[in-house]
């Protein structure tokens, strides 16, 4: 008999904690004590954070008031088998085009989760994290045309992020608009060894379920199931 490998669950999320990195201009994260067992009989934490804090998922509403909020998105958009696009080795602020995605595009099917593995998670918590590669409109269109409606990236955004102290750009967010306009969700700021799992030919399924909020997005516990 062929030996089988037990499934392994891998947490891809960044920890939520006071003072953690956030997108420039977003609310800071503050977690403190509201109730204590010694005084109140229970421990309860008070959370203050933005909807885009940590590892999170964007709903279409994030970029357009007319588009669905998080609670209106079908649940199957938050899970599925992963196809990894290996984008490691790109220079800072590289524009990712369809040729960069070609090996992954050939394997995409409706219902899959496309994972953009830029390697930029190594810079989490540093100023260099803002200099991540980003999707061109043509690349975002190719993803949509492949039928994919769930995208995850190990960086701050699928669009370029200005350097600290720079103007925040024109706010057009073309990759977000193309993806979200097609009903897609976008998970950002994930970490984890998904490329190592793919190299070992192990099945990777991702779960990216957020809180049920009528909102633009929410933090998620991003988890990979390695078969």
mmCIF file of C-alpha atoms in Angstrom:
data_model
loop_
_atom_site.group_PDB
_atom_site.id
_atom_site.type_symbol
_atom_site.label_atom_id
_atom_site.label_comp_id
_atom_site.label_asym_id
_atom_site.label_seq_id
_atom_site.Cartn_x
_atom_site.Cartn_y
_atom_site.Cartn_z
ATOM 1 C CA UNK A 1 0.000 0.000 0.000
ATOM 2 C CA UNK A 2 1.090 3.560 -0.665
ATOM 3 C CA UNK A 3 1.648 5.415 2.614
ATOM 4 C CA UNK A 4 -0.619 8.403 3.162
ATOM 5 C CA UNK A 5 0.233 11.741 4.690
ATOM 6 C CA UNK A 6 -2.076 13.115 7.345
ATOM 7 C CA UNK A 7 -3.488 16.556 6.601
ATOM 8 C CA UNK A 8 -1.597 19.441 8.156
ATOM 9 C CA UNK A 9 -3.165 22.761 9.070
ATOM 10 C CA UNK A 10 -0.946 25.835 8.711
ATOM 11 C CA UNK A 11 -1.831 29.272 10.060
ATOM 12 C CA UNK A 12 -1.027 31.963 7.469
ATOM 13 C CA UNK A 13 -2.274 34.909 9.524
ATOM 14 C CA UNK A 14 -0.268 37.686 11.139
ATOM 15 C CA UNK A 15 -0.991 38.134 14.868
ATOM 16 C CA UNK A 16 -3.359 40.937 15.827
ATOM 17 C CA UNK A 17 -1.767 43.044 18.546
ATOM 18 C CA UNK A 18 -1.497 46.602 19.782
ATOM 19 C CA UNK A 19 0.821 48.735 17.672
ATOM 20 C CA UNK A 20 1.054 46.270 14.782
ATOM 21 C CA UNK A 21 1.742 47.574 11.248
ATOM 22 C CA UNK A 22 -1.243 48.979 9.352
ATOM 23 C CA UNK A 23 -1.685 50.491 5.917
ATOM 24 C CA UNK A 24 -0.660 54.163 6.011
ATOM 25 C CA UNK A 25 -3.707 56.207 7.020
ATOM 26 C CA UNK A 26 -5.665 53.258 8.470
ATOM 27 C CA UNK A 27 -6.747 53.151 12.139
ATOM 28 C CA UNK A 28 -4.130 51.867 14.550
ATOM 29 C CA UNK A 29 -4.761 48.570 16.355
ATOM 30 C CA UNK A 30 -5.332 48.724 20.118
ATOM 31 C CA UNK A 31 -6.168 45.673 22.232
ATOM 32 C CA UNK A 32 -6.553 46.117 25.975
ATOM 33 C CA UNK A 33 -8.391 44.656 28.936
ATOM 34 C CA UNK A 34 -12.054 45.504 29.496
ATOM 35 C CA UNK A 35 -12.875 42.955 32.230
ATOM 36 C CA UNK A 36 -10.698 40.801 34.500
ATOM 37 C CA UNK A 37 -11.422 37.461 36.152
ATOM 38 C CA UNK A 38 -10.081 38.736 39.462
ATOM 39 C CA UNK A 39 -12.486 41.674 39.497
ATOM 40 C CA UNK A 40 -15.365 40.805 37.139
ATOM 41 C CA UNK A 41 -15.410 37.005 37.014
ATOM 42 C CA UNK A 42 -14.405 36.842 33.337
ATOM 43 C CA UNK A 43 -11.667 38.052 31.021
ATOM 44 C CA UNK A 44 -12.862 40.262 28.143
ATOM 45 C CA UNK A 45 -10.659 42.234 25.770
ATOM 46 C CA UNK A 46 -11.533 45.557 24.148
ATOM 47 C CA UNK A 47 -10.621 45.733 20.449
ATOM 48 C CA UNK A 48 -10.072 48.904 18.446
ATOM 49 C CA UNK A 49 -8.999 48.291 14.882
ATOM 50 C CA UNK A 50 -9.769 49.046 11.263
ATOM 51 C CA UNK A 51 -11.554 46.621 8.984
ATOM 52 C CA UNK A 52 -8.337 46.257 6.949
ATOM 53 C CA UNK A 53 -6.117 45.288 9.894
ATOM 54 C CA UNK A 54 -3.667 42.413 9.723
ATOM 55 C CA UNK A 55 -4.482 39.476 7.481
ATOM 56 C CA UNK A 56 -7.823 40.546 6.073
ATOM 57 C CA UNK A 57 -10.155 40.155 3.128
ATOM 58 C CA UNK A 58 -11.568 42.960 0.975
ATOM 59 C CA UNK A 59 -15.190 42.819 -0.153
ATOM 60 C CA UNK A 60 -16.179 44.569 -3.410
ATOM 61 C CA UNK A 61 -17.714 47.336 -1.257
ATOM 62 C CA UNK A 62 -14.166 48.311 -0.282
ATOM 63 C CA UNK A 63 -13.781 50.280 -3.523
ATOM 64 C CA UNK A 64 -17.369 51.055 -4.580
ATOM 65 C CA UNK A 65 -20.484 51.871 -2.533
ATOM 66 C CA UNK A 66 -22.667 50.070 -5.099
ATOM 67 C CA UNK A 67 -20.941 46.708 -4.733
ATOM 68 C CA UNK A 68 -21.568 43.906 -2.184
ATOM 69 C CA UNK A 69 -20.507 44.224 1.440
ATOM 70 C CA UNK A 70 -18.732 41.367 3.168
ATOM 71 C CA UNK A 71 -21.912 39.712 4.445
ATOM 72 C CA UNK A 72 -23.372 39.704 0.913
ATOM 73 C CA UNK A 73 -20.488 37.779 -0.655
ATOM 74 C CA UNK A 74 -21.124 34.035 -1.297
ATOM 75 C CA UNK A 75 -19.324 31.887 1.271
ATOM 76 C CA UNK A 76 -17.554 29.838 -1.392
ATOM 77 C CA UNK A 77 -15.473 32.930 -2.262
ATOM 78 C CA UNK A 78 -13.586 32.465 1.007
ATOM 79 C CA UNK A 79 -12.228 28.965 0.453
ATOM 80 C CA UNK A 80 -10.926 26.684 -2.269
ATOM 81 C CA UNK A 81 -7.943 24.796 -3.696
ATOM 82 C CA UNK A 82 -4.926 27.045 -4.139
ATOM 83 C CA UNK A 83 -2.890 27.767 -7.229
ATOM 84 C CA UNK A 84 0.358 29.551 -6.384
ATOM 85 C CA UNK A 85 1.999 32.115 -8.644
ATOM 86 C CA UNK A 86 5.689 32.226 -7.684
ATOM 87 C CA UNK A 87 6.680 35.895 -7.994
ATOM 88 C CA UNK A 88 9.687 35.763 -5.690
ATOM 89 C CA UNK A 89 12.778 37.543 -6.908
ATOM 90 C CA UNK A 90 10.974 40.514 -8.436
ATOM 91 C CA UNK A 91 12.495 43.928 -7.792
ATOM 92 C CA UNK A 92 10.742 46.384 -5.470
ATOM 93 C CA UNK A 93 7.630 47.981 -6.981
ATOM 94 C CA UNK A 94 7.685 45.667 -10.005
ATOM 95 C CA UNK A 95 4.530 45.841 -12.135
ATOM 96 C CA UNK A 96 3.255 42.257 -12.422
ATOM 97 C CA UNK A 97 2.033 41.516 -15.963
ATOM 98 C CA UNK A 98 0.267 38.481 -17.486
ATOM 99 C CA UNK A 99 3.602 36.882 -18.556
ATOM 100 C CA UNK A 100 4.670 36.858 -14.891
ATOM 101 C CA UNK A 101 1.495 34.907 -14.083
ATOM 102 C CA UNK A 102 1.540 32.628 -17.149
ATOM 103 C CA UNK A 103 2.474 29.339 -15.380
ATOM 104 C CA UNK A 104 -0.279 29.869 -12.800
ATOM 105 C CA UNK A 105 -2.875 31.136 -15.298
ATOM 106 C CA UNK A 106 -2.679 27.821 -17.146
ATOM 107 C CA UNK A 107 -3.823 25.997 -13.986
ATOM 108 C CA UNK A 108 -6.581 28.336 -12.896
ATOM 109 C CA UNK A 109 -10.181 27.183 -12.831
ATOM 110 C CA UNK A 110 -13.346 28.759 -11.412
ATOM 111 C CA UNK A 111 -13.391 28.083 -7.678
ATOM 112 C CA UNK A 112 -9.630 28.114 -7.203
ATOM 113 C CA UNK A 113 -7.817 30.591 -4.983
ATOM 114 C CA UNK A 114 -4.906 32.321 -6.698
ATOM 115 C CA UNK A 115 -2.060 32.963 -4.267
ATOM 116 C CA UNK A 116 0.469 35.619 -5.272
ATOM 117 C CA UNK A 117 3.682 34.633 -3.491
ATOM 118 C CA UNK A 118 5.941 37.671 -3.819
ATOM 119 C CA UNK A 119 8.135 36.880 -0.825
ATOM 120 C CA UNK A 120 7.306 40.313 0.568
ATOM 121 C CA UNK A 121 6.052 38.872 3.845
ATOM 122 C CA UNK A 122 9.747 38.764 4.837
ATOM 123 C CA UNK A 123 9.580 42.571 5.138
ATOM 124 C CA UNK A 124 6.488 42.658 7.374
ATOM 125 C CA UNK A 125 6.927 45.395 9.976
ATOM 126 C CA UNK A 126 9.548 47.336 7.988
ATOM 127 C CA UNK A 127 9.289 50.359 5.695
ATOM 128 C CA UNK A 128 10.357 48.157 2.755
ATOM 129 C CA UNK A 129 7.058 46.265 3.070
ATOM 130 C CA UNK A 130 5.428 49.192 1.231
ATOM 131 C CA UNK A 131 7.609 48.574 -1.864
ATOM 132 C CA UNK A 132 5.840 45.356 -2.857
ATOM 133 C CA UNK A 133 5.196 44.241 -6.457
ATOM 134 C CA UNK A 134 1.701 45.007 -7.726
ATOM 135 C CA UNK A 135 -0.758 43.826 -10.382
ATOM 136 C CA UNK A 136 -1.223 45.712 -13.627
ATOM 137 C CA UNK A 137 -4.749 46.100 -14.974
ATOM 138 C CA UNK A 138 -3.891 43.551 -17.678
ATOM 139 C CA UNK A 139 -2.848 40.990 -15.066
ATOM 140 C CA UNK A 140 -5.997 41.585 -13.009
ATOM 141 C CA UNK A 141 -8.110 41.189 -16.160
ATOM 142 C CA UNK A 142 -6.372 37.897 -16.994
ATOM 143 C CA UNK A 143 -7.219 36.581 -13.511
ATOM 144 C CA UNK A 144 -10.861 37.569 -13.898
ATOM 145 C CA UNK A 145 -11.036 36.078 -17.392
ATOM 146 C CA UNK A 146 -9.759 32.771 -15.959
ATOM 147 C CA UNK A 147 -12.852 32.635 -13.756
ATOM 148 C CA UNK A 148 -11.038 33.235 -10.474
ATOM 149 C CA UNK A 149 -12.921 35.204 -7.839
ATOM 150 C CA UNK A 150 -10.595 34.737 -4.848
ATOM 151 C CA UNK A 151 -7.098 36.184 -4.683
ATOM 152 C CA UNK A 152 -4.577 36.193 -1.836
ATOM 153 C CA UNK A 153 -1.288 38.083 -1.694
ATOM 154 C CA UNK A 154 1.558 38.013 0.835
ATOM 155 C CA UNK A 155 1.881 41.795 0.637
ATOM 156 C CA UNK A 156 0.025 44.940 1.632
ATOM 157 C CA UNK A 157 -2.018 45.325 -1.552
ATOM 158 C CA UNK A 158 -2.521 44.194 -5.144
ATOM 159 C CA UNK A 159 -2.129 47.868 -6.143
ATOM 160 C CA UNK A 160 0.990 49.982 -5.544
ATOM 161 C CA UNK A 161 1.432 51.529 -2.100
ATOM 162 C CA UNK A 162 3.053 54.988 -1.851
ATOM 163 C CA UNK A 163 6.180 55.391 0.244
ATOM 164 C CA UNK A 164 5.758 56.825 3.707
ATOM 165 C CA UNK A 165 5.459 60.597 3.481
ATOM 166 C CA UNK A 166 4.379 60.506 -0.153
ATOM 167 C CA UNK A 167 0.949 61.496 -1.436
ATOM 168 C CA UNK A 168 -1.537 58.648 -1.341
ATOM 169 C CA UNK A 169 -1.922 58.563 -5.120
ATOM 170 C CA UNK A 170 -5.083 59.178 -7.040
ATOM 171 C CA UNK A 171 -7.011 56.458 -5.211
ATOM 172 C CA UNK A 172 -7.966 54.722 -8.443
ATOM 173 C CA UNK A 173 -6.813 51.236 -7.310
ATOM 174 C CA UNK A 174 -7.231 49.717 -10.792
ATOM 175 C CA UNK A 175 -6.459 46.099 -9.837
ATOM 176 C CA UNK A 176 -8.873 46.256 -6.894
ATOM 177 C CA UNK A 177 -11.576 47.717 -9.126
ATOM 178 C CA UNK A 178 -11.189 45.101 -11.856
ATOM 179 C CA UNK A 179 -11.199 42.211 -9.394
ATOM 180 C CA UNK A 180 -13.900 43.530 -7.060
ATOM 181 C CA UNK A 181 -15.997 44.685 -9.996
ATOM 182 C CA UNK A 182 -16.165 41.041 -11.063
ATOM 183 C CA UNK A 183 -17.336 40.042 -7.569
ATOM 184 C CA UNK A 184 -13.929 38.848 -6.368
ATOM 185 C CA UNK A 185 -12.544 39.064 -2.846
ATOM 186 C CA UNK A 186 -8.921 39.916 -2.086
ATOM 187 C CA UNK A 187 -6.998 38.642 0.947
ATOM 188 C CA UNK A 188 -3.917 40.660 1.890
ATOM 189 C CA UNK A 189 -1.048 40.411 4.379
ATOM 190 C CA UNK A 190 -0.893 36.614 4.597
ATOM 191 C CA UNK A 191 2.204 34.654 5.571
ATOM 192 C CA UNK A 192 3.110 30.979 5.397
ATOM 193 C CA UNK A 193 4.890 28.147 3.564
ATOM 194 C CA UNK A 194 2.467 27.659 0.678
ATOM 195 C CA UNK A 195 5.289 27.507 -1.859
ATOM 196 C CA UNK A 196 7.075 24.776 0.101
ATOM 197 C CA UNK A 197 3.864 22.758 0.143
ATOM 198 C CA UNK A 198 3.429 23.152 -3.590
ATOM 199 C CA UNK A 199 7.023 22.067 -4.224
ATOM 200 C CA UNK A 200 6.342 18.893 -2.227
ATOM 201 C CA UNK A 201 3.286 18.232 -4.426
ATOM 202 C CA UNK A 202 0.954 18.434 -1.452
ATOM 203 C CA UNK A 203 -2.601 19.587 -1.992
ATOM 204 C CA UNK A 204 -3.179 23.073 -0.633
ATOM 205 C CA UNK A 205 -6.631 24.385 0.217
ATOM 206 C CA UNK A 206 -7.119 27.834 1.702
ATOM 207 C CA UNK A 207 -9.773 29.104 4.093
ATOM 208 C CA UNK A 208 -10.151 32.869 4.457
ATOM 209 C CA UNK A 209 -13.433 33.273 6.343
ATOM 210 C CA UNK A 210 -14.030 36.754 7.811
ATOM 211 C CA UNK A 211 -16.405 38.021 10.460
ATOM 212 C CA UNK A 212 -19.999 38.433 9.247
ATOM 213 C CA UNK A 213 -20.029 42.213 8.912
ATOM 214 C CA UNK A 214 -21.908 44.562 6.595
ATOM 215 C CA UNK A 215 -18.568 46.180 5.870
ATOM 216 C CA UNK A 216 -15.760 46.677 3.358
ATOM 217 C CA UNK A 217 -13.644 43.925 4.883
ATOM 218 C CA UNK A 218 -12.519 42.216 8.068
ATOM 219 C CA UNK A 219 -9.562 40.387 9.554
ATOM 220 C CA UNK A 220 -9.459 36.647 8.809
ATOM 221 C CA UNK A 221 -7.799 33.552 10.247
ATOM 222 C CA UNK A 222 -6.134 32.480 7.006
ATOM 223 C CA UNK A 223 -5.450 28.737 7.126
ATOM 224 C CA UNK A 224 -3.943 26.317 4.618
ATOM 225 C CA UNK A 225 -4.827 22.617 4.652
ATOM 226 C CA UNK A 226 -1.907 20.579 3.328
ATOM 227 C CA UNK A 227 -2.984 17.109 2.171
#
